[in-house]
Short mmCIF file of C-alpha atoms and ligand atoms in Angstrom, two decimals:
data_model
loop_
_atom_site.label_atom_id
_atom_site.label_comp_id
_atom_site.label_asym_id
_atom_site.label_seq_id
_atom_site.Cartn_x
_atom_site.Cartn_y
_atom_site.Cartn_z
CA VAL A 1 8.60 33.02 -11.99
CA ASP A 2 6.99 32.12 -8.70
CA VAL A 3 3.94 29.87 -8.58
CA GLU A 4 2.29 29.52 -5.30
CA HIS A 5 -0.52 27.19 -5.08
CA VAL A 6 -3.56 27.59 -2.98
CA SER A 7 -2.10 25.29 -0.15
CA GLY A 8 0.85 27.66 0.00
CA ARG A 9 2.93 24.56 -0.14
CA ASP A 10 3.45 23.76 -3.84
CA VAL A 11 6.30 26.25 -4.83
CA GLY A 12 7.99 26.17 -8.13
CA ARG A 13 10.87 28.65 -8.83
CA THR A 14 12.30 28.97 -12.40
CA GLU A 15 15.55 31.13 -11.69
CA HIS A 16 15.89 32.27 -15.29
CA THR A 17 13.32 32.79 -17.96
CA GLU A 18 15.57 33.25 -20.98
CA PHE A 19 16.54 30.66 -23.26
CA THR A 20 20.31 30.07 -23.51
CA ARG A 21 21.96 28.95 -26.68
CA GLY A 22 24.20 25.67 -26.54
CA ALA A 23 27.25 24.82 -28.67
CA ASP A 24 24.85 22.74 -30.90
CA GLY A 25 22.73 25.70 -31.77
CA SER A 26 19.66 24.77 -29.82
CA GLU A 27 18.20 26.79 -27.18
CA ARG A 28 17.50 25.63 -23.73
CA LEU A 29 15.28 26.71 -20.88
CA ALA A 30 15.43 24.87 -17.70
CA VAL A 31 11.77 24.74 -15.98
CA SER A 32 11.51 24.09 -12.36
CA VAL A 33 8.36 22.46 -11.38
CA ARG A 34 9.47 21.18 -7.75
CA ARG A 35 6.55 20.28 -5.92
CA ARG A 36 6.35 19.66 -2.14
CA ASN A 37 3.87 17.01 -1.29
CA ASP A 38 4.53 16.74 2.48
CA TYR A 39 1.73 15.68 4.62
CA ASP A 40 0.95 14.47 8.04
CA ILE A 41 -0.19 11.19 9.37
CA VAL A 42 -2.50 11.85 12.40
CA LEU A 43 -3.10 8.92 14.70
CA ARG A 44 -5.44 8.74 17.64
CA ALA A 45 -8.00 6.15 19.04
CA GLY A 46 -11.54 7.77 18.33
CA LEU A 47 -10.21 10.13 15.69
CA ALA A 48 -12.84 9.02 13.12
CA ALA A 49 -15.77 10.47 14.97
CA GLN A 50 -13.65 13.69 15.62
CA ALA A 51 -12.38 13.90 12.06
CA GLY A 52 -13.65 17.43 11.67
CA GLU A 53 -11.00 18.82 14.10
CA VAL A 54 -8.30 17.92 11.45
CA LEU A 55 -10.21 18.10 8.24
CA GLY A 56 -12.14 21.33 9.09
CA PRO A 57 -9.01 23.42 9.37
CA LEU A 58 -7.43 21.59 6.45
CA ALA A 59 -10.53 22.46 4.27
CA ALA A 60 -10.18 25.98 5.44
CA ARG A 61 -6.62 26.21 4.67
CA LEU A 62 -6.89 24.71 1.11
CA GLY A 63 -9.97 26.87 0.48
CA CYS A 64 -12.31 23.61 -0.20
CA PRO A 65 -15.85 24.41 -0.70
CA GLY A 66 -16.68 21.22 0.85
CA ALA A 67 -15.80 17.59 0.97
CA CYS A 68 -16.76 14.39 -0.88
CA ILE A 69 -16.49 11.04 1.13
CA VAL A 70 -15.80 8.08 -0.97
CA THR A 71 -16.37 4.70 0.88
CA ASP A 72 -17.73 1.27 0.11
CA ASP A 73 -20.99 -0.33 0.99
CA VAL A 74 -19.60 -2.32 4.10
CA VAL A 75 -17.76 0.65 5.73
CA ALA A 76 -20.72 2.97 4.95
CA ALA A 77 -23.03 0.96 7.11
CA LEU A 78 -20.50 0.92 9.87
CA HIS A 79 -18.67 4.13 9.92
CA LEU A 80 -20.00 6.59 7.49
CA PRO A 81 -22.58 8.43 9.66
CA SER A 82 -20.12 9.28 12.37
CA VAL A 83 -17.62 10.76 10.09
CA GLU A 84 -20.28 12.66 8.12
CA ALA A 85 -21.40 14.03 11.27
CA ALA A 86 -17.86 15.07 12.41
CA LEU A 87 -17.49 17.05 9.18
CA ALA A 88 -20.88 18.66 9.72
CA VAL A 89 -19.96 19.87 13.11
CA ALA A 90 -16.76 21.34 11.61
CA GLY A 91 -18.98 23.31 9.33
CA VAL A 92 -17.63 21.39 6.20
CA PRO A 93 -20.56 20.72 3.59
CA VAL A 94 -20.35 16.91 2.63
CA THR A 95 -21.70 14.60 0.17
CA SER A 96 -20.96 10.89 0.08
CA VAL A 97 -20.53 8.26 -2.63
CA VAL A 98 -20.88 4.76 -1.68
CA LEU A 99 -19.09 2.16 -3.99
CA SER A 100 -19.39 -1.61 -4.20
CA GLY A 101 -16.27 -2.88 -2.38
CA GLY A 102 -13.88 -5.73 -2.98
CA GLU A 103 -10.81 -6.18 -5.39
CA ALA A 104 -13.17 -7.14 -8.16
CA ASN A 105 -14.44 -3.58 -8.08
CA LYS A 106 -10.91 -1.98 -8.20
CA ASP A 107 -11.46 -1.26 -11.94
CA LEU A 108 -12.09 1.20 -14.60
CA HIS A 109 -15.89 0.50 -14.37
CA THR A 110 -15.86 1.83 -10.64
CA LEU A 111 -13.54 4.53 -11.49
CA SER A 112 -15.84 5.79 -14.16
CA GLU A 113 -18.72 5.55 -11.95
CA LEU A 114 -16.97 7.68 -9.35
CA TRP A 115 -16.13 10.37 -11.80
CA ALA A 116 -19.77 10.51 -12.87
CA GLN A 117 -20.78 10.74 -9.27
CA PHE A 118 -18.46 13.64 -8.84
CA GLN A 119 -19.85 15.46 -11.73
CA MET A 120 -23.44 14.90 -10.53
CA ARG A 121 -22.65 15.97 -7.17
CA GLY A 122 -20.87 19.17 -8.27
CA VAL A 123 -17.51 18.13 -7.05
CA ARG A 124 -15.18 21.12 -8.01
CA ARG A 125 -11.54 21.79 -8.51
CA ARG A 126 -10.88 22.17 -4.70
CA THR A 127 -13.31 19.83 -3.22
CA LEU A 128 -11.65 17.73 -0.75
CA VAL A 129 -11.97 13.96 -1.41
CA VAL A 130 -11.97 11.91 1.70
CA ALA A 131 -11.25 7.97 1.12
CA LEU A 132 -12.88 6.24 3.94
CA GLY A 133 -12.23 2.47 3.57
CA GLY A 134 -9.44 -0.09 2.88
CA GLY A 135 -6.97 -0.40 0.26
CA VAL A 136 -9.43 -0.68 -2.42
CA VAL A 137 -11.12 2.41 -1.51
CA SER A 138 -8.05 4.39 -0.93
CA ASP A 139 -6.78 3.19 -4.37
CA VAL A 140 -9.74 4.01 -6.34
CA ALA A 141 -10.69 7.26 -4.61
CA GLY A 142 -7.02 8.33 -4.73
CA PHE A 143 -6.83 7.51 -8.50
CA ALA A 144 -10.18 9.60 -8.94
CA ALA A 145 -8.69 12.55 -7.02
CA ALA A 146 -5.65 12.42 -8.98
CA THR A 147 -7.36 12.60 -12.43
CA TYR A 148 -10.65 14.59 -11.82
CA MET A 149 -10.27 18.11 -13.04
CA ARG A 150 -6.48 17.44 -13.23
CA GLY A 151 -6.41 16.61 -9.64
CA LEU A 152 -8.28 17.31 -6.38
CA PRO A 153 -6.82 17.33 -2.80
CA HIS A 154 -7.52 14.27 -0.82
CA ALA A 155 -7.37 12.77 2.62
CA VAL A 156 -7.19 9.08 3.61
CA MET A 157 -9.05 7.57 6.49
CA PRO A 158 -8.03 3.89 6.28
CA THR A 159 -10.35 1.47 7.97
CA THR A 160 -8.42 -1.83 7.49
CA LEU A 161 -5.15 -2.94 9.01
CA LEU A 162 -3.65 -3.30 5.79
CA CYS A 163 -4.58 0.19 4.87
CA GLN A 164 -3.63 1.70 8.05
CA ALA A 165 -0.31 0.13 8.00
CA ASP A 166 0.38 0.24 4.32
CA ALA A 167 -2.04 1.03 1.52
CA GLY A 168 -3.15 4.36 2.87
CA ILE A 169 0.29 5.73 3.36
CA GLY A 170 2.86 6.47 0.59
CA GLY A 171 0.70 8.13 -2.16
CA LYS A 172 0.53 5.19 -4.53
CA ILE A 173 -2.60 4.78 -6.19
CA GLY A 174 -3.96 2.13 -8.72
CA ILE A 175 -6.60 0.10 -10.37
CA ASP A 176 -6.53 -3.34 -11.92
CA HIS A 177 -7.07 -3.50 -15.78
CA LEU A 178 -6.85 -6.02 -18.52
CA GLY A 179 -6.30 -8.80 -15.85
CA THR A 180 -3.36 -7.14 -14.45
CA LYS A 181 -3.26 -5.85 -10.83
CA ASN A 182 -2.35 -2.32 -10.42
CA LEU A 183 -1.66 -1.83 -14.20
CA LEU A 184 -2.90 1.77 -14.19
CA GLY A 185 -1.94 4.11 -11.54
CA GLY A 186 0.51 6.68 -10.21
CA PHE A 187 1.40 8.76 -7.27
CA HIS A 188 -0.98 11.30 -5.76
CA GLN A 189 -0.05 12.15 -2.16
CA PRO A 190 -2.71 12.73 0.33
CA ARG A 191 -3.02 16.09 2.11
CA VAL A 192 -3.46 14.21 5.43
CA VAL A 193 -3.96 10.65 6.73
CA LEU A 194 -6.15 10.05 9.67
CA VAL A 195 -5.75 6.89 11.42
CA ASP A 196 -8.15 5.60 14.01
CA PRO A 197 -7.23 2.18 15.30
CA THR A 198 -10.60 1.70 16.97
CA LEU A 199 -12.17 1.28 13.49
CA LEU A 200 -10.46 -2.11 13.23
CA VAL A 201 -12.75 -3.40 15.93
CA THR A 202 -15.43 -4.01 13.35
CA LEU A 203 -13.00 -5.86 10.93
CA PRO A 204 -13.65 -9.59 10.20
CA VAL A 205 -10.73 -11.58 11.54
CA GLN A 206 -9.71 -12.68 8.25
CA GLN A 207 -9.32 -9.10 7.10
CA LEU A 208 -7.18 -8.38 10.18
CA ARG A 209 -5.01 -11.46 9.28
CA GLU A 210 -4.49 -10.01 5.77
CA GLY A 211 -3.33 -6.77 7.22
CA TYR A 212 -0.90 -8.52 9.68
CA ALA A 213 1.07 -9.73 6.63
CA GLU A 214 2.13 -6.17 5.77
CA VAL A 215 2.61 -5.63 9.54
CA VAL A 216 4.81 -8.72 9.88
CA LYS A 217 6.82 -7.50 6.77
CA VAL A 218 7.68 -4.30 8.26
CA ALA A 219 8.56 -5.73 11.52
CA MET A 220 10.95 -8.10 9.73
CA LEU A 221 12.62 -5.03 8.29
CA GLY A 222 12.59 -3.07 11.50
CA HIS A 223 13.92 -3.28 14.96
CA PRO A 224 14.22 -6.75 16.41
CA ASN A 225 12.16 -5.58 19.54
CA TYR A 226 9.04 -4.74 17.25
CA TYR A 227 9.30 -8.21 15.59
CA GLY A 228 9.99 -9.78 18.97
CA ALA A 229 6.81 -8.12 20.45
CA LEU A 230 4.72 -9.49 17.73
CA ARG A 231 6.32 -12.90 18.13
CA ALA A 232 5.50 -12.78 21.91
CA ALA A 233 1.96 -11.84 21.38
CA GLY A 234 1.18 -14.36 18.76
CA PRO A 235 -2.50 -15.25 18.11
CA ALA A 236 -3.57 -12.62 20.72
CA LEU A 237 -2.84 -10.12 18.06
CA LEU A 238 -6.13 -11.16 16.34
CA ASP A 239 -8.10 -9.68 19.22
CA PRO A 240 -8.27 -5.85 18.32
CA VAL A 241 -10.46 -5.19 21.45
CA HIS A 242 -7.63 -6.31 23.91
CA GLN A 243 -4.59 -5.56 21.69
CA ASP A 244 -2.99 -2.20 21.87
CA MET A 245 -3.77 -1.66 18.06
CA THR A 246 -2.45 2.08 18.35
CA ALA A 247 1.20 0.77 19.23
CA ILE A 248 0.91 -1.92 16.48
CA VAL A 249 -0.12 0.48 13.82
CA ARG A 250 2.22 3.41 14.97
CA ALA A 251 5.37 1.13 14.67
CA ALA A 252 4.18 -0.20 11.32
CA ILE A 253 3.72 3.25 9.96
CA ALA A 254 6.84 4.60 11.39
CA ARG A 255 8.96 1.80 9.93
CA LYS A 256 7.33 2.02 6.48
CA ILE A 257 7.96 5.87 6.32
CA GLU A 258 11.48 5.46 7.36
CA LEU A 259 12.00 2.88 4.48
CA LEU A 260 9.90 5.01 2.02
CA THR A 261 11.29 8.41 2.34
CA ALA A 262 14.68 7.78 0.72
CA ASP A 263 12.98 7.23 -2.54
CA PRO A 264 9.15 8.04 -2.13
CA TYR A 265 8.54 8.00 -5.93
CA GLU A 266 10.63 4.90 -6.83
CA THR A 267 12.76 6.87 -9.07
CA VAL A 268 16.08 5.54 -7.62
CA SER A 269 15.49 2.05 -7.61
CA LEU A 270 12.55 -0.55 -7.95
CA ASP A 271 14.29 -2.81 -5.57
CA ARG A 272 12.95 -1.80 -2.24
CA ALA A 273 13.04 -3.62 0.92
CA LEU A 274 9.36 -2.82 1.36
CA ASN A 275 8.83 -5.42 -1.59
CA LEU A 276 9.66 -8.24 0.93
CA GLY A 277 7.15 -10.97 0.04
CA HIS A 278 5.81 -9.08 -2.90
CA CYS A 279 8.11 -10.42 -5.70
CA PHE A 280 6.72 -14.06 -5.17
CA GLY A 281 3.52 -12.73 -3.58
CA HIS A 282 2.40 -10.79 -6.75
CA ALA A 283 2.95 -13.93 -8.78
CA VAL A 284 1.06 -16.08 -6.39
CA GLU A 285 -1.89 -13.50 -6.51
CA SER A 286 -1.87 -13.39 -10.27
CA ALA A 287 -1.60 -17.50 -10.56
CA SER A 288 -4.57 -17.64 -8.03
CA GLU A 289 -6.32 -15.26 -10.16
CA TYR A 290 -6.81 -12.95 -7.20
CA SER A 291 -8.89 -15.67 -5.28
CA LEU A 292 -6.42 -15.20 -2.45
CA GLY A 293 -6.26 -11.92 -0.61
CA HIS A 294 -3.19 -9.61 -1.04
CA GLY A 295 -2.05 -10.15 2.53
CA SER A 296 -2.34 -13.97 2.23
CA CYS A 297 -0.15 -13.88 -0.97
CA VAL A 298 2.38 -11.57 0.64
CA ALA A 299 2.68 -14.16 3.56
CA ILE A 300 3.29 -16.99 1.01
CA GLY A 301 5.61 -14.73 -0.63
CA MET A 302 7.60 -14.16 2.48
CA ALA A 303 7.82 -17.89 3.12
CA LEU A 304 9.14 -18.49 -0.23
CA ALA A 305 11.54 -15.77 0.15
CA ALA A 306 12.62 -17.15 3.40
CA ALA A 307 13.09 -20.60 1.82
CA LEU A 308 15.17 -18.92 -0.98
CA GLY A 309 17.44 -17.63 1.86
CA VAL A 310 17.90 -21.17 3.05
CA GLU A 311 18.59 -22.45 -0.24
CA ARG A 312 21.20 -19.76 -0.71
CA GLY A 313 22.64 -19.99 2.69
CA THR A 314 21.93 -16.29 3.49
CA THR A 315 19.19 -17.25 6.09
CA SER A 316 19.49 -19.89 8.78
CA PRO A 317 16.79 -22.50 8.77
CA GLU A 318 15.95 -21.34 12.42
CA ARG A 319 15.32 -17.75 11.27
CA ALA A 320 13.18 -18.86 8.32
CA CYS A 321 11.19 -21.15 10.49
CA ASP A 322 10.65 -18.41 13.09
CA LEU A 323 9.08 -16.07 10.45
CA VAL A 324 7.05 -18.83 8.82
CA GLY A 325 5.98 -19.75 12.27
CA LEU A 326 4.82 -16.20 13.05
CA LEU A 327 2.77 -16.00 9.86
CA ASP A 328 1.36 -19.30 10.70
CA LEU A 329 0.39 -18.47 14.20
CA LEU A 330 -1.55 -15.68 12.75
CA GLY A 331 -3.40 -17.88 10.60
CA LEU A 332 -1.87 -16.61 7.35
CA PRO A 333 -1.06 -19.29 4.65
CA VAL A 334 2.46 -20.13 4.26
CA ARG A 335 2.24 -22.94 1.80
CA LEU A 336 1.80 -22.92 -1.83
CA ASP A 337 -1.17 -24.93 -3.40
CA PRO A 338 0.77 -27.58 -5.69
CA ALA A 339 -1.62 -26.58 -8.46
CA LEU A 340 -0.22 -22.89 -8.26
CA VAL A 341 3.47 -24.17 -8.56
CA GLY A 342 3.46 -23.94 -12.45
CA PRO A 343 1.39 -20.93 -12.71
CA THR A 344 3.24 -18.99 -10.27
CA TRP A 345 6.47 -19.82 -12.25
CA TRP A 346 4.78 -18.46 -15.30
CA ALA A 347 3.71 -15.33 -13.53
CA LEU A 348 7.30 -14.71 -12.36
CA GLU A 349 8.28 -15.02 -16.02
CA HIS A 350 5.62 -12.35 -16.91
CA ILE A 351 6.79 -10.10 -14.16
CA ARG A 352 10.49 -10.52 -15.30
CA ALA A 353 9.22 -9.52 -18.86
CA VAL A 354 7.35 -6.52 -17.66
CA ARG A 355 10.49 -5.38 -15.58
CA ASN A 356 12.65 -6.00 -18.53
CA GLY A 357 15.13 -7.28 -16.31
CA PRO A 358 15.88 -9.93 -13.62
CA LEU A 359 13.74 -10.46 -10.59
CA ARG A 360 15.30 -9.04 -7.28
CA PRO A 361 13.69 -10.88 -4.43
CA VAL A 362 14.17 -9.39 -1.03
CA ILE A 363 15.43 -12.05 1.14
CA PRO A 364 14.76 -11.99 5.00
CA VAL A 365 17.87 -12.65 6.90
CA ALA A 366 16.84 -11.81 10.52
CA PRO A 367 14.83 -8.89 11.89
CA GLY A 368 16.13 -5.71 10.55
CA GLN A 369 18.49 -7.50 8.19
CA TRP A 370 17.64 -8.52 4.49
CA VAL A 371 19.48 -8.86 1.24
CA ILE A 372 18.22 -8.00 -2.27
CA GLY A 373 18.84 -11.24 -4.19
CA ASP A 374 19.73 -12.11 -7.57
CA ASP A 375 17.35 -13.69 -10.06
CA VAL A 376 15.69 -17.04 -9.25
CA THR A 377 16.57 -19.92 -11.61
CA ARG A 378 13.92 -22.79 -12.62
CA GLY A 379 15.96 -25.25 -10.39
CA GLU A 380 15.72 -23.05 -7.32
CA TRP A 381 12.13 -22.38 -7.99
CA GLU A 382 11.41 -26.12 -7.89
CA ALA A 383 13.43 -26.48 -4.66
CA LEU A 384 11.38 -23.62 -3.04
CA ALA A 385 8.18 -25.16 -4.33
CA ARG A 386 9.13 -28.49 -2.50
CA ARG A 387 9.77 -26.58 0.71
CA CYS A 388 6.70 -24.70 0.61
CA VAL A 389 3.88 -26.61 -1.02
CA ILE A 390 1.03 -27.96 0.89
CA ASP A 391 1.31 -31.43 2.59
CA GLU A 392 5.04 -31.56 2.20
CA TYR A 393 5.63 -28.61 4.55
CA THR A 394 6.72 -29.46 8.20
CA SER A 395 8.91 -27.29 10.28
CA THR A 396 11.64 -29.86 9.82
CA ALA A 397 11.58 -29.34 6.12
CA TRP A 398 13.61 -26.14 6.66
N1 NAD B 1 -1.53 1.83 -2.75
C1 NAD B 1 -0.72 1.01 -1.88
O1 NAD B 1 0.40 1.48 -1.69
C2 NAD B 1 -1.20 -0.31 -1.64
C3 NAD B 1 -0.30 -1.21 -0.76
C4 NAD B 1 -0.92 -2.25 -0.36
C5 NAD B 1 -2.08 -2.72 -0.76
N2 NAD B 1 -2.88 -1.97 -1.73
C6 NAD B 1 -4.06 -2.42 -2.20
O2 NAD B 1 -5.15 -2.60 -1.20
C7 NAD B 1 -5.94 -3.55 -1.47
C8 NAD B 1 -6.35 -4.40 -0.30
O3 NAD B 1 -6.76 -3.54 0.81
P1 NAD B 1 -7.59 -4.08 1.84
O4 NAD B 1 -7.16 -5.55 2.31
O5 NAD B 1 -7.86 -2.88 2.86
O6 NAD B 1 -9.04 -4.57 1.03
P2 NAD B 1 -10.56 -3.81 0.94
O7 NAD B 1 -10.40 -2.55 0.87
O8 NAD B 1 -11.17 -4.73 -0.14
O9 NAD B 1 -11.06 -4.21 2.51
C9 NAD B 1 -11.35 -5.53 2.81
C10 NAD B 1 -12.87 -5.71 3.12
O10 NAD B 1 -13.07 -5.19 4.42
C11 NAD B 1 -14.14 -4.40 4.62
N3 NAD B 1 -13.92 -3.44 5.52
C12 NAD B 1 -13.08 -2.36 5.58
N4 NAD B 1 -12.94 -1.61 6.66
C13 NAD B 1 -13.79 -2.35 7.47
C14 NAD B 1 -13.99 -2.07 8.90
N5 NAD B 1 -13.42 -1.26 9.60
N6 NAD B 1 -14.76 -2.95 9.44
C15 NAD B 1 -15.46 -3.95 8.64
N7 NAD B 1 -15.23 -4.24 7.47
C16 NAD B 1 -14.39 -3.40 6.87
C17 NAD B 1 -14.29 -3.82 3.13
O11 NAD B 1 -15.52 -3.32 2.83
C18 NAD B 1 -13.82 -5.06 2.29
O12 NAD B 1 -14.91 -5.85 2.10
C19 NAD B 1 -5.46 -4.33 -2.62
O13 NAD B 1 -6.29 -3.79 -3.85
C20 NAD B 1 -4.07 -3.90 -2.82
O14 NAD B 1 -3.51 -3.98 -4.05
C21 NAD B 1 -2.41 -0.78 -2.25
#
């Protein structure tokens, strides 16, 4: 049985359609549902205003009757008209849904509103959903695309550094629920990701910082030259007009994809190098009741992971200090509010329970080198907290 989907890319082949009888008397038919989810990431300064050049041919190839852009109120005011115009020029009928932005809206209510908008606007089985925004929009729009009418094709146009370097690629989608971040979600690979670094010029500096946490993370997991270039640029990185953002984003994406493709659906292991900063970071995020941004929590998480490396003797104090210093130069937090020390430990206990197993923090050793560490004991946590809490931190504490 051959199944060729409209894209011509999803091909399942079940070799035999007869049941075979096993020794235990049961009959068995092996069903193949292999699915190819390959996609391109297209990177070009100015691409958003010329998005039709990519999305027009894609819509034609997929047989899309039109596109539905999903964005948030802030991005809509800045960038929606040019993307709508670009699609119109390419002859793609377009409708746009503008959501309220921010993490607080990454929930079931927003998702339900989006499904209702899809229905009101006549979104059909093959309408191309275009997620135009940061990680919140790409998570919610991707979720809606994955679930509406059993799945619509979608494209991502990330507008924050965090989304260009991380959230917009990899196909992970999710919403927060019952007070737990990303409790509901899955994988729905985009058909294409369009990255335009010039969109970052309108980003508030704090949002740029949040994105650099993920950029520093992949740099720490990448070639020492990439990390070294970030270290040399320092605070100048926060000026997207004069920085070569294309080079920064290109290197971050390439490294993320390199680390991702061995296990894109996290089926082999949950212990991924890309989780650097996220073991402690997620706990800090939940302990702070999401008052701290995702990137800020990842930065604190990396500082804690580096401190753990020093405690365990896997990371030299100089290396740990260098990483923490880079995050600090970018204006990212590297210290834990003393009020969060207890709640972060409880959050770690909760994560341990959800994983049904030990924590496996990724410990940075040097650029391009890391170890997946053993679980953290209460005593170690207290030592880390001493190194990393506000007021007590000085570079000599390392
Ligand atoms: N799915 C994944 O693999 C993955 C990975 C990392 C993070 N995430 C998720 O991403 C989310 C964080 O993403 P984010 O930091 O992009 O947040 P965000 O989407 O909330 O965007 C941050 C703010 O910037 C504004 N904004 C976006 N683009 C802009 C632009 N070009 N100019 C001016 N303002 C702009 C937005 O309106 C918003 O107010 C979190 O929910 C996190 O869980 C998902």
